mmCIF file of C-alpha atoms and ligand atoms in Angstrom:
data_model
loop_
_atom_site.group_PDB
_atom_site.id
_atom_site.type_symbol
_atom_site.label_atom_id
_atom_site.label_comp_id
_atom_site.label_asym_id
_atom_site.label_seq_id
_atom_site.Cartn_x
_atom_site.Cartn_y
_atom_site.Cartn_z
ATOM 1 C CA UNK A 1 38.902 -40.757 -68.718
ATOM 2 C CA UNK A 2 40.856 -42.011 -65.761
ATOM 3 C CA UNK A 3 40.180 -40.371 -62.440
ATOM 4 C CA UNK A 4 43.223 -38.161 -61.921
ATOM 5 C CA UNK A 5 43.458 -36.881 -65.179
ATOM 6 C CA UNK A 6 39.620 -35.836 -64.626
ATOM 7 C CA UNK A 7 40.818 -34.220 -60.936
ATOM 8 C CA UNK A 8 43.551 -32.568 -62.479
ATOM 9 C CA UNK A 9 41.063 -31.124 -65.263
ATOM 10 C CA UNK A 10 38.567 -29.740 -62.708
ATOM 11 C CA UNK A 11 41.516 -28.440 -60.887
ATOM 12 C CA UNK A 12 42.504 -26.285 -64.342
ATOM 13 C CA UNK A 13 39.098 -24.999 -65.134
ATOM 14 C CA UNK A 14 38.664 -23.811 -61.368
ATOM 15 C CA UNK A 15 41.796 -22.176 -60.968
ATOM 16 C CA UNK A 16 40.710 -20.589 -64.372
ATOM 17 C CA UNK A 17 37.493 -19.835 -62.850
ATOM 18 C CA UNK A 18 39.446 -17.929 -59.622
ATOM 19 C CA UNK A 19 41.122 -16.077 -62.272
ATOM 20 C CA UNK A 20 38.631 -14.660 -64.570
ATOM 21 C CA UNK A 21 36.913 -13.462 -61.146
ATOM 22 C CA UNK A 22 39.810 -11.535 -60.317
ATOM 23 C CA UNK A 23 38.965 -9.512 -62.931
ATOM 24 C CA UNK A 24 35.883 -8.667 -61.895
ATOM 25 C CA UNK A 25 36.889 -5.267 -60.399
ATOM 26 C CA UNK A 26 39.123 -4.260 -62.919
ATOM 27 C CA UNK A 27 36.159 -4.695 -65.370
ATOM 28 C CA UNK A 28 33.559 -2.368 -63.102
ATOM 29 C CA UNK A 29 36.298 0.659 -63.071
ATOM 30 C CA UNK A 30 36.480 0.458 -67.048
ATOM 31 C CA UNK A 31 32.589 0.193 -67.652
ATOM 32 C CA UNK A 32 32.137 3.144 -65.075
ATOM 33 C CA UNK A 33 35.090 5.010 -67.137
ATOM 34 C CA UNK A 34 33.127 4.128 -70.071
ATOM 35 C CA UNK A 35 29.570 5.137 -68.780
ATOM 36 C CA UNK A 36 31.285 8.570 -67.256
ATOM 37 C CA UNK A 37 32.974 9.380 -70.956
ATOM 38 C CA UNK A 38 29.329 9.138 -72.351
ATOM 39 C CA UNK A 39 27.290 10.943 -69.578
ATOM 40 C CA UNK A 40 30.513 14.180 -69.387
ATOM 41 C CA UNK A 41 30.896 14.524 -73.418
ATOM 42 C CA UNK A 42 27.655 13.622 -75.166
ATOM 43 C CA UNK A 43 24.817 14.292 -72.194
ATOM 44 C CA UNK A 44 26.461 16.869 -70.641
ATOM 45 C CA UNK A 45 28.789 18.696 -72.847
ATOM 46 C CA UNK A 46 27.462 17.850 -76.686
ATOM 47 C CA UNK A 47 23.794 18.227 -75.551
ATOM 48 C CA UNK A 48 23.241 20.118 -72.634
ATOM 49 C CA UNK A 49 25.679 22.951 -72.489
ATOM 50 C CA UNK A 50 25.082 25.397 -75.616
ATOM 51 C CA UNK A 51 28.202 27.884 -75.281
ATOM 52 C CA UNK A 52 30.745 26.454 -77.550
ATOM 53 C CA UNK A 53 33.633 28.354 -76.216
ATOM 54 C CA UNK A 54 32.988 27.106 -72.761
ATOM 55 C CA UNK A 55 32.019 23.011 -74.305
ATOM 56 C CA UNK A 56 35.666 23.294 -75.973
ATOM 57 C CA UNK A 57 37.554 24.140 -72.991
ATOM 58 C CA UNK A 58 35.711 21.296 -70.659
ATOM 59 C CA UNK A 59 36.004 18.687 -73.671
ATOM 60 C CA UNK A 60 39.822 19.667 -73.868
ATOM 61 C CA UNK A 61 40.700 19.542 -70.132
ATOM 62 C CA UNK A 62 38.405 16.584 -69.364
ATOM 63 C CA UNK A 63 40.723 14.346 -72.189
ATOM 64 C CA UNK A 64 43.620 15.363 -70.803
ATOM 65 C CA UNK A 65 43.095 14.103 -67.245
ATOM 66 C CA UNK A 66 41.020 11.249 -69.085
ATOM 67 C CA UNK A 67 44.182 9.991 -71.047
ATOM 68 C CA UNK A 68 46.800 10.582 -67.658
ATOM 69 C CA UNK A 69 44.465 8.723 -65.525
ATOM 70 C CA UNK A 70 44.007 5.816 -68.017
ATOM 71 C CA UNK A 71 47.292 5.859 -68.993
ATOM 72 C CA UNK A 72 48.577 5.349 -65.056
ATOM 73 C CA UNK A 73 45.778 3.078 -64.062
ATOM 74 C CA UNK A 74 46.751 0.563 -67.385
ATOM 75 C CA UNK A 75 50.531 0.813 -66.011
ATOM 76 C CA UNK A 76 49.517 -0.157 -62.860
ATOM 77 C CA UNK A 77 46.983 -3.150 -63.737
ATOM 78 C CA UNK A 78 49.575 -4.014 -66.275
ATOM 79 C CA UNK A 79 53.231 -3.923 -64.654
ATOM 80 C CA UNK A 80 54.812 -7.228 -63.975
ATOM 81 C CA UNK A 81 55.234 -7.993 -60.315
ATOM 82 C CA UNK A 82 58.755 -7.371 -59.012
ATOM 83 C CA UNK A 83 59.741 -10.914 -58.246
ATOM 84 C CA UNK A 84 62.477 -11.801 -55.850
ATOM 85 C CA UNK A 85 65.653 -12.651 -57.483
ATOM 86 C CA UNK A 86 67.493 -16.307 -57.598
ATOM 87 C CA UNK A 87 69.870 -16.163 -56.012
ATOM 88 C CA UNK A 88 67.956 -15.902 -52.776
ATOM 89 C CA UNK A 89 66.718 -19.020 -53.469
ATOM 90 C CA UNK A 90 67.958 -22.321 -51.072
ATOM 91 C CA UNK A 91 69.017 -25.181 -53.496
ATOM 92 C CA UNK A 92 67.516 -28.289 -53.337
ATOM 93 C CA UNK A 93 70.009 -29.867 -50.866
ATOM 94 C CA UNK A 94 70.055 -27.044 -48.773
ATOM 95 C CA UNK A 95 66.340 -26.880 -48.373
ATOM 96 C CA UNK A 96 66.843 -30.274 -47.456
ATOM 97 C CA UNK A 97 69.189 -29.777 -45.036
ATOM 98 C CA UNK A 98 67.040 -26.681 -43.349
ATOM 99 C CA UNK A 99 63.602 -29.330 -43.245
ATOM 100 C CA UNK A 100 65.700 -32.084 -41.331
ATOM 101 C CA UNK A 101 67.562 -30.162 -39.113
ATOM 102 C CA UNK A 102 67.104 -31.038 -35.548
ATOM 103 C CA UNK A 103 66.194 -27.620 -33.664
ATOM 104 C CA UNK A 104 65.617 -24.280 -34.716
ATOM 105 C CA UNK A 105 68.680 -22.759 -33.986
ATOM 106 C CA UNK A 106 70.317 -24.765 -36.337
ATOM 107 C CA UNK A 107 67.644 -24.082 -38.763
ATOM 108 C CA UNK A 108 68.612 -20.549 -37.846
ATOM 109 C CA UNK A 109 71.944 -21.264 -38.023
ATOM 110 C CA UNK A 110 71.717 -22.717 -41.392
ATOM 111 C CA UNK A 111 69.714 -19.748 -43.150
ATOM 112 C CA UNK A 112 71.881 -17.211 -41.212
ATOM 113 C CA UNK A 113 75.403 -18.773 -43.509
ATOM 114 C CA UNK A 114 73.428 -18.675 -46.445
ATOM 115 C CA UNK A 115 72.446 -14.963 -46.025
ATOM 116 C CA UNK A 116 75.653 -14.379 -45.208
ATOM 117 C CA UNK A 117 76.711 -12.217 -48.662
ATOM 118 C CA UNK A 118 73.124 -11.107 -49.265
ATOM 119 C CA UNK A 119 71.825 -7.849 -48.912
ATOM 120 C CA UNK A 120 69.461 -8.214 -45.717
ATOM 121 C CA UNK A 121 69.375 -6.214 -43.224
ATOM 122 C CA UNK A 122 65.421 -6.509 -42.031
ATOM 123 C CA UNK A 123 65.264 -9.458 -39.969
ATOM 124 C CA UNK A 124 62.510 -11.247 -38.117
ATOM 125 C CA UNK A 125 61.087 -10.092 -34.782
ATOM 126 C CA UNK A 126 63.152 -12.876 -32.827
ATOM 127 C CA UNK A 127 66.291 -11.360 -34.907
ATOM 128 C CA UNK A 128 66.891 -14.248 -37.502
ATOM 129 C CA UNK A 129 67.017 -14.164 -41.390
ATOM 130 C CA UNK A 130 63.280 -14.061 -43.171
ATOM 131 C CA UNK A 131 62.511 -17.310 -45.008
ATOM 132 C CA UNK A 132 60.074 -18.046 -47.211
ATOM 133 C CA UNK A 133 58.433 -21.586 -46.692
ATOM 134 C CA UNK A 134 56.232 -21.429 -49.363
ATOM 135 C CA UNK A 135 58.904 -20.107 -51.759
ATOM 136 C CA UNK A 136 61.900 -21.533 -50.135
ATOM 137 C CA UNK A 137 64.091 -18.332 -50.089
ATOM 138 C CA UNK A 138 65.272 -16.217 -48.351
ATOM 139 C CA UNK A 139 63.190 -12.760 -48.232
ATOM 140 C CA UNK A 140 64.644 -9.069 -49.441
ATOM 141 C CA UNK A 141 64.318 -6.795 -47.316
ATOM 142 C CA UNK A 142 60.594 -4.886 -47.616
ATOM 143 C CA UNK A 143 59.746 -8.304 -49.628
ATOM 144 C CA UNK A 144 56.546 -9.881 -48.475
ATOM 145 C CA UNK A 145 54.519 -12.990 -49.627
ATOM 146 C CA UNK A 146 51.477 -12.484 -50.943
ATOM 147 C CA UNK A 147 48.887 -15.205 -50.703
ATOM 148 C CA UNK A 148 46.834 -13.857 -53.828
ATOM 149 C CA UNK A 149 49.636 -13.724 -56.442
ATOM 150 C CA UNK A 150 50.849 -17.209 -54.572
ATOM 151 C CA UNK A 151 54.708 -15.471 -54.738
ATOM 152 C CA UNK A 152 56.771 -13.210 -52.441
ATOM 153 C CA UNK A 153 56.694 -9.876 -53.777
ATOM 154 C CA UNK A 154 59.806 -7.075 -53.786
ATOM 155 C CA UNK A 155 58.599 -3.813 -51.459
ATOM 156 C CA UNK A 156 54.985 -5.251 -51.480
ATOM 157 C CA UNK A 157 52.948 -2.308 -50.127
ATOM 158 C CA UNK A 158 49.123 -4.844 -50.647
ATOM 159 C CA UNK A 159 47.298 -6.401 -53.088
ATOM 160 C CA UNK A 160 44.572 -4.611 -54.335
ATOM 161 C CA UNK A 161 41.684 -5.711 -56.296
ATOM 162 C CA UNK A 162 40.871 -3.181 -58.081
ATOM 163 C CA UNK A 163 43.964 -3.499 -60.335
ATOM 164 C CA UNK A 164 43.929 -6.967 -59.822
ATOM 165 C CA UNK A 165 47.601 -6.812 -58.848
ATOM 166 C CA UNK A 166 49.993 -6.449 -56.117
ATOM 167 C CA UNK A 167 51.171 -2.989 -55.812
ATOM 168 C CA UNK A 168 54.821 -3.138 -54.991
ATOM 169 C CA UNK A 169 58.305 -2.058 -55.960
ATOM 170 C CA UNK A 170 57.478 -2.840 -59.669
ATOM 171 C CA UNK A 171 54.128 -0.488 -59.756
ATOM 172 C CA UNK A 172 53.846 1.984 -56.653
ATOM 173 C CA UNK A 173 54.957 5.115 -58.485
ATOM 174 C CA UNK A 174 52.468 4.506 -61.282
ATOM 175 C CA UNK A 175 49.923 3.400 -58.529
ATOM 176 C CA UNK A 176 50.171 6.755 -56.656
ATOM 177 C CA UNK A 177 50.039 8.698 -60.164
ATOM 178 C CA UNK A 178 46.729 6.726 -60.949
ATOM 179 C CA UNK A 179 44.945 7.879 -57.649
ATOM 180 C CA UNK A 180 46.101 11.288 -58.231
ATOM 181 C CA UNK A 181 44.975 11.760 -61.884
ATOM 182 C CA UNK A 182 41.937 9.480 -60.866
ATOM 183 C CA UNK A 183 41.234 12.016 -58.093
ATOM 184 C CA UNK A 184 41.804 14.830 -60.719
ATOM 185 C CA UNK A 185 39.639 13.338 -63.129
ATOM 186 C CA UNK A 186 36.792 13.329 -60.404
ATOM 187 C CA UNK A 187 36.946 16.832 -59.115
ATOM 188 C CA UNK A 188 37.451 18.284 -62.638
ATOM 189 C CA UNK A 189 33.686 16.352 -63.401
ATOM 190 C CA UNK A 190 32.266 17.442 -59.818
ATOM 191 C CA UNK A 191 33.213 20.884 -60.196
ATOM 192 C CA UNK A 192 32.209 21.291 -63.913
ATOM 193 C CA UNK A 193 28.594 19.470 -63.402
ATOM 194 C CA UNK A 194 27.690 20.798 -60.255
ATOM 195 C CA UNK A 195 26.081 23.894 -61.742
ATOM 196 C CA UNK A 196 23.969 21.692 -64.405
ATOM 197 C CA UNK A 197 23.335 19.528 -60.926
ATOM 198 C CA UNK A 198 21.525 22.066 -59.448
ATOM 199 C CA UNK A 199 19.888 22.782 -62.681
ATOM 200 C CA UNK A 200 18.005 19.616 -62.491
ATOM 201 C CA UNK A 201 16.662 20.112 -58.940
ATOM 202 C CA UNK A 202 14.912 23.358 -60.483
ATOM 203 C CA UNK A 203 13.845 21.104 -63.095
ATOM 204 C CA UNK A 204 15.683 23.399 -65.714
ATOM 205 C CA UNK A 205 16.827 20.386 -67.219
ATOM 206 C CA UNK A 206 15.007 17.950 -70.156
ATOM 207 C CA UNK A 207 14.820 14.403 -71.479
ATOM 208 C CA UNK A 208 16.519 11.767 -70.373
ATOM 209 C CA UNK A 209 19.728 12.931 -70.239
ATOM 210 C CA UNK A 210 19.525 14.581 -67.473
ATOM 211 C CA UNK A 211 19.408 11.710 -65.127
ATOM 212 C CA UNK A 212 23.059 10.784 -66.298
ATOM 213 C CA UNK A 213 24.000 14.443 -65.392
ATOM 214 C CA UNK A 214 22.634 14.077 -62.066
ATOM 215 C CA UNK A 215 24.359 10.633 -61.243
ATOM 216 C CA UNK A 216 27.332 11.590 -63.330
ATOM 217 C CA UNK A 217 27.731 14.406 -60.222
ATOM 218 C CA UNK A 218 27.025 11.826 -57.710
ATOM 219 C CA UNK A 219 29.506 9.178 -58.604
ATOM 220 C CA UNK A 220 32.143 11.734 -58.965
ATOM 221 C CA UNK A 221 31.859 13.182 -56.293
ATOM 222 C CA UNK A 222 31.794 10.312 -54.131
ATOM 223 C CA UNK A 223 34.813 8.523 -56.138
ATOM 224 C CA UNK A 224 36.541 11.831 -54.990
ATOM 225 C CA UNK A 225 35.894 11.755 -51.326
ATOM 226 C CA UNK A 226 37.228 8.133 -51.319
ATOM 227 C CA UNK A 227 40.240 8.994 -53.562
ATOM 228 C CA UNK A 228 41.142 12.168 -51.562
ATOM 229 C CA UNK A 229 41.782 9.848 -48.501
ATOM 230 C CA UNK A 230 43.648 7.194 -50.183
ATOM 231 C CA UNK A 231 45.967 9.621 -52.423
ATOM 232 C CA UNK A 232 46.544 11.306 -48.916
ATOM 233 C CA UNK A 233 47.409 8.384 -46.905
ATOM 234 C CA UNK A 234 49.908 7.521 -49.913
ATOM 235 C CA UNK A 235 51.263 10.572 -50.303
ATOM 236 C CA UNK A 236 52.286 10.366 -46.612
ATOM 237 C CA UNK A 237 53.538 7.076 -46.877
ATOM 238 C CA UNK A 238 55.910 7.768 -49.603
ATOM 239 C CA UNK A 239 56.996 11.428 -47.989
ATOM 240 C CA UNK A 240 58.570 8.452 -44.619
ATOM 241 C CA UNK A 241 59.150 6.003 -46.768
ATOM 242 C CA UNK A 242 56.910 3.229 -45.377
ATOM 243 C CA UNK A 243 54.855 0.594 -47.190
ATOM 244 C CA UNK A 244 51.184 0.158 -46.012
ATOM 245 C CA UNK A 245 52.299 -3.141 -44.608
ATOM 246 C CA UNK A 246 55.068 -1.307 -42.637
ATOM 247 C CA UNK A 247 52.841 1.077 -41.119
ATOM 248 C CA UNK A 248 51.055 -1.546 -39.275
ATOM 249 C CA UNK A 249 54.377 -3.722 -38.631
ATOM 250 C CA UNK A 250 57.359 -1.595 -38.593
ATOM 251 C CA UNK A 251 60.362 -3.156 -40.941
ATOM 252 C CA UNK A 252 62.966 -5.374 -38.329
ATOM 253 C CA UNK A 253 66.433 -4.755 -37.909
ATOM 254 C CA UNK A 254 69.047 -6.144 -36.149
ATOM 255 C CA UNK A 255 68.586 -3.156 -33.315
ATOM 256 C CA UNK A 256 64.847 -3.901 -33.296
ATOM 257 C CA UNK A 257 61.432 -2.733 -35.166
ATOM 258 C CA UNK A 258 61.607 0.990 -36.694
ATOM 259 C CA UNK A 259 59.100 2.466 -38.853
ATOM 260 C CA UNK A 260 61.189 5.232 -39.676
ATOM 261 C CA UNK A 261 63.779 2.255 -40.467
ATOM 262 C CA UNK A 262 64.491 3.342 -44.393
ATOM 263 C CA UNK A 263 63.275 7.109 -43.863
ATOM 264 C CA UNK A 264 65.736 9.007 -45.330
ATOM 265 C CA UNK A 265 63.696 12.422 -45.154
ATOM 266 C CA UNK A 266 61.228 13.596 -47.232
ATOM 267 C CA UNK A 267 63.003 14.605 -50.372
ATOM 268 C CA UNK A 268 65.202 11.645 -50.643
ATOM 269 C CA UNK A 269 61.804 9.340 -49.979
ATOM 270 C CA UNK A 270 60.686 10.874 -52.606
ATOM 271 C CA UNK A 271 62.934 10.678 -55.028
ATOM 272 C CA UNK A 272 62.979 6.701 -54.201
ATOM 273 C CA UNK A 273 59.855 6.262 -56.097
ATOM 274 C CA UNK A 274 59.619 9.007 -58.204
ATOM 275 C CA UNK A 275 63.541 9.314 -59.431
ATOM 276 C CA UNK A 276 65.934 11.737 -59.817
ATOM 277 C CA UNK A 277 64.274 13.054 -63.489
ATOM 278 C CA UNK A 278 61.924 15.630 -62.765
ATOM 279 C CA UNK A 279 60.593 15.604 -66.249
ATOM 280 C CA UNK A 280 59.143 12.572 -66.023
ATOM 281 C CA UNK A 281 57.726 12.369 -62.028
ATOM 282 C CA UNK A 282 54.362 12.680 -63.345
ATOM 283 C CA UNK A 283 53.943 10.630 -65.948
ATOM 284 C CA UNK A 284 53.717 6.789 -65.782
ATOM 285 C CA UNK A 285 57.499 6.218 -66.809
ATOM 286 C CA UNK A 286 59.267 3.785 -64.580
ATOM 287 C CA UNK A 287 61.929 5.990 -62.795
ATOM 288 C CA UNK A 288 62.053 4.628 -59.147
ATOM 289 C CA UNK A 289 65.395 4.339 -57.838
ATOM 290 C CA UNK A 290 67.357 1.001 -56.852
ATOM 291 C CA UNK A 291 66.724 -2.930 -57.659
ATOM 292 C CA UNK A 292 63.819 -3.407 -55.554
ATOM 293 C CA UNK A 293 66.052 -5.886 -53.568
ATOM 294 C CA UNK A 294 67.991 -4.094 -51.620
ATOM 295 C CA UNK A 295 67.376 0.299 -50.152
ATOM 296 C CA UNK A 296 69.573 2.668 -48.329
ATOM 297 C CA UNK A 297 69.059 2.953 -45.207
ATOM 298 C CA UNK A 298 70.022 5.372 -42.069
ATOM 299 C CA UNK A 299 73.224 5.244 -40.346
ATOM 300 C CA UNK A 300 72.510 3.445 -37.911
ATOM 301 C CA UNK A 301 70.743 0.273 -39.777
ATOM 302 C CA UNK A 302 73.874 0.054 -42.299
ATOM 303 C CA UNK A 303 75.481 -3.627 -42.331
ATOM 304 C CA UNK A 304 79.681 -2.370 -42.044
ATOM 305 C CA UNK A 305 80.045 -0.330 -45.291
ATOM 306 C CA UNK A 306 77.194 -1.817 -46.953
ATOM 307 C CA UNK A 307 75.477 0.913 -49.840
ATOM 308 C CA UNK A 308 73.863 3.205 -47.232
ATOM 309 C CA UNK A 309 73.214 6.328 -48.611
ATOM 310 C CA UNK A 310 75.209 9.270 -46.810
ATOM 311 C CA UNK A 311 72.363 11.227 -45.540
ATOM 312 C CA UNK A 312 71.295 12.163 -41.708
ATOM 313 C CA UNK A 313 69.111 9.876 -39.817
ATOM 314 C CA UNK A 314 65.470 11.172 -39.570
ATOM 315 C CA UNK A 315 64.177 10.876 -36.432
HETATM 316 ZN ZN1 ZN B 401 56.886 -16.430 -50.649
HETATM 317 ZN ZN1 ZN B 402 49.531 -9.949 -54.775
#
């Protein structure tokens, strides 16, 4: 076999390698899912509790927050990322042109005339149009590149490993409904076990089921202490309208960093991700508002009449 067609073969199998890894995560969550199904229903609610009346209503809540938290955590490993559209994409002679021009103010200059009838208003912190090197395009506003997913992704808020994905545009309402059904789904198991918990400690408890019992309460509860900060943190994010990436570097405009730079007050910010159907806010049904590419702003950011939404700066 000649040599670069071996190379380009051990290439292949590691970047297969790299991606069956990725999925490493994703495959922990389901096994615990798995292992928690068998420990709630069979150890704790087929064997160990004996009023029926009291087993039906646990089995009957606990697969309703089982199927909304599986349901919103398969939309959010599964969704697509939002990709950045083409026509913020240089040609070939224009990239050409940006590579061999002589300073960086023409480079500027250059990228600034392409832009010209795009929708960008976040700039970058010296004031001139975001470019992509890797990609060669120009970047959305709230569009970042991601080094995992190799691509620059539409209101990337991080890539996170436990869905193997980049939450962004595409994904971030599902993303907040999975942490808050997954945070459900942990409090509902904390609060129902805790009593067969302390059961165990007064050794009221036999065979070997109670050990799942006792680390059943364990893992739930601890899931839930780590969820309840996360879903918090999020909820706050959406409520100003900020990515986790904008919260450590406020979003450019031409006026200067703001983090409050697409805040358009709580209700409106959350309608963004949520929509304007109130039937379906809870329940993993794309419904965010907009493109992904392009978001109202204040006021004050607005490019001339460009689609800012009529509402009063939040300050
Ligand atoms: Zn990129
Ligand atoms: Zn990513």
């Amino acid at each position: 076999m000649p040599r670069e067609t071996n190379g380009k073969h051990k290439e292949e199998k590691c970047i297969c390698c790299i991606k069956t890894v990725k999925w490493i995560p994703v495959l922990f969550i389901v096994a615990i899912i798995v292992w928690s199904y068998y420990a709630y229903v069979f150890q704790l609610c087929l064997i160990t509790i004996q009023s029926s009346s009291e087993r039906i209503v646990l089995l009957v809540v606990y697969h309703i927050s089982l199927v909304m938290f599986f349901w919103t955590y398969g939309k959010t490993v599964c969704s697509c990322v939002a990709r950045v559209p083409e026509e913020f994409r240089l040609s070939e002679s224009e990239q050409e042109l940006l590579i061999h021009a002589a300073t960086e103010e023409i480079q500027l200059n250059i990228l600034e005339i392409f832009a010209k009838n795009l929708p960008v208003l976040n700039r970058t912190l010296s004031g001139g149009i975001r470019y992509c090197e890797k990609c060669h395009h120009v970047k959305p506003d709230r569009a970042h590149h991601c080094s995992v997913c190799g691509e620059c992704i539409l209101k990337m808020d991080h890539h996170c490993p436990w869905i193997n994905n980049c939450v962004s545009f595409s994904n971030y309402k599902f993303f907040i409904l999975f942490l808050g059904y997954s945070l459900i789904y942990c409090i509902f198991i904390s609060a129902t076990s805790v009593q067969y918990f302390i059961a165990f400690w007064k050794g009221e408890l036999e065979g070997m089921g109670k050990f799942h019992i006792l680390f059943l309460f364990f893992v739930a509860l601890m899931f839930a202490v780590s969820l309840a900060s996360l879903f918090g943190y999020h909820c706050y994010l959406v409520l100003h309208n900020r990515t986790t990436l904008e919260a450590f570097r406020p979003a450019v405009f031409c006026d200067g960093p703001d983090k409050n730079g697409f805040n358009l007050g709580a209700y409106n910010n959350f309608r963004q991700v949520f929509g304007n159907r109130a039937i379906i806010w809870f329940f993993p049904i794309k419904s965010s508002v907009g493109d992904g590419v392009s978001y109202p702003v204040p006021r004050q950011h607005s490019k001339n009449s460009y689609h800012s939404m009529d509402t009063t700066p939040v300050r």
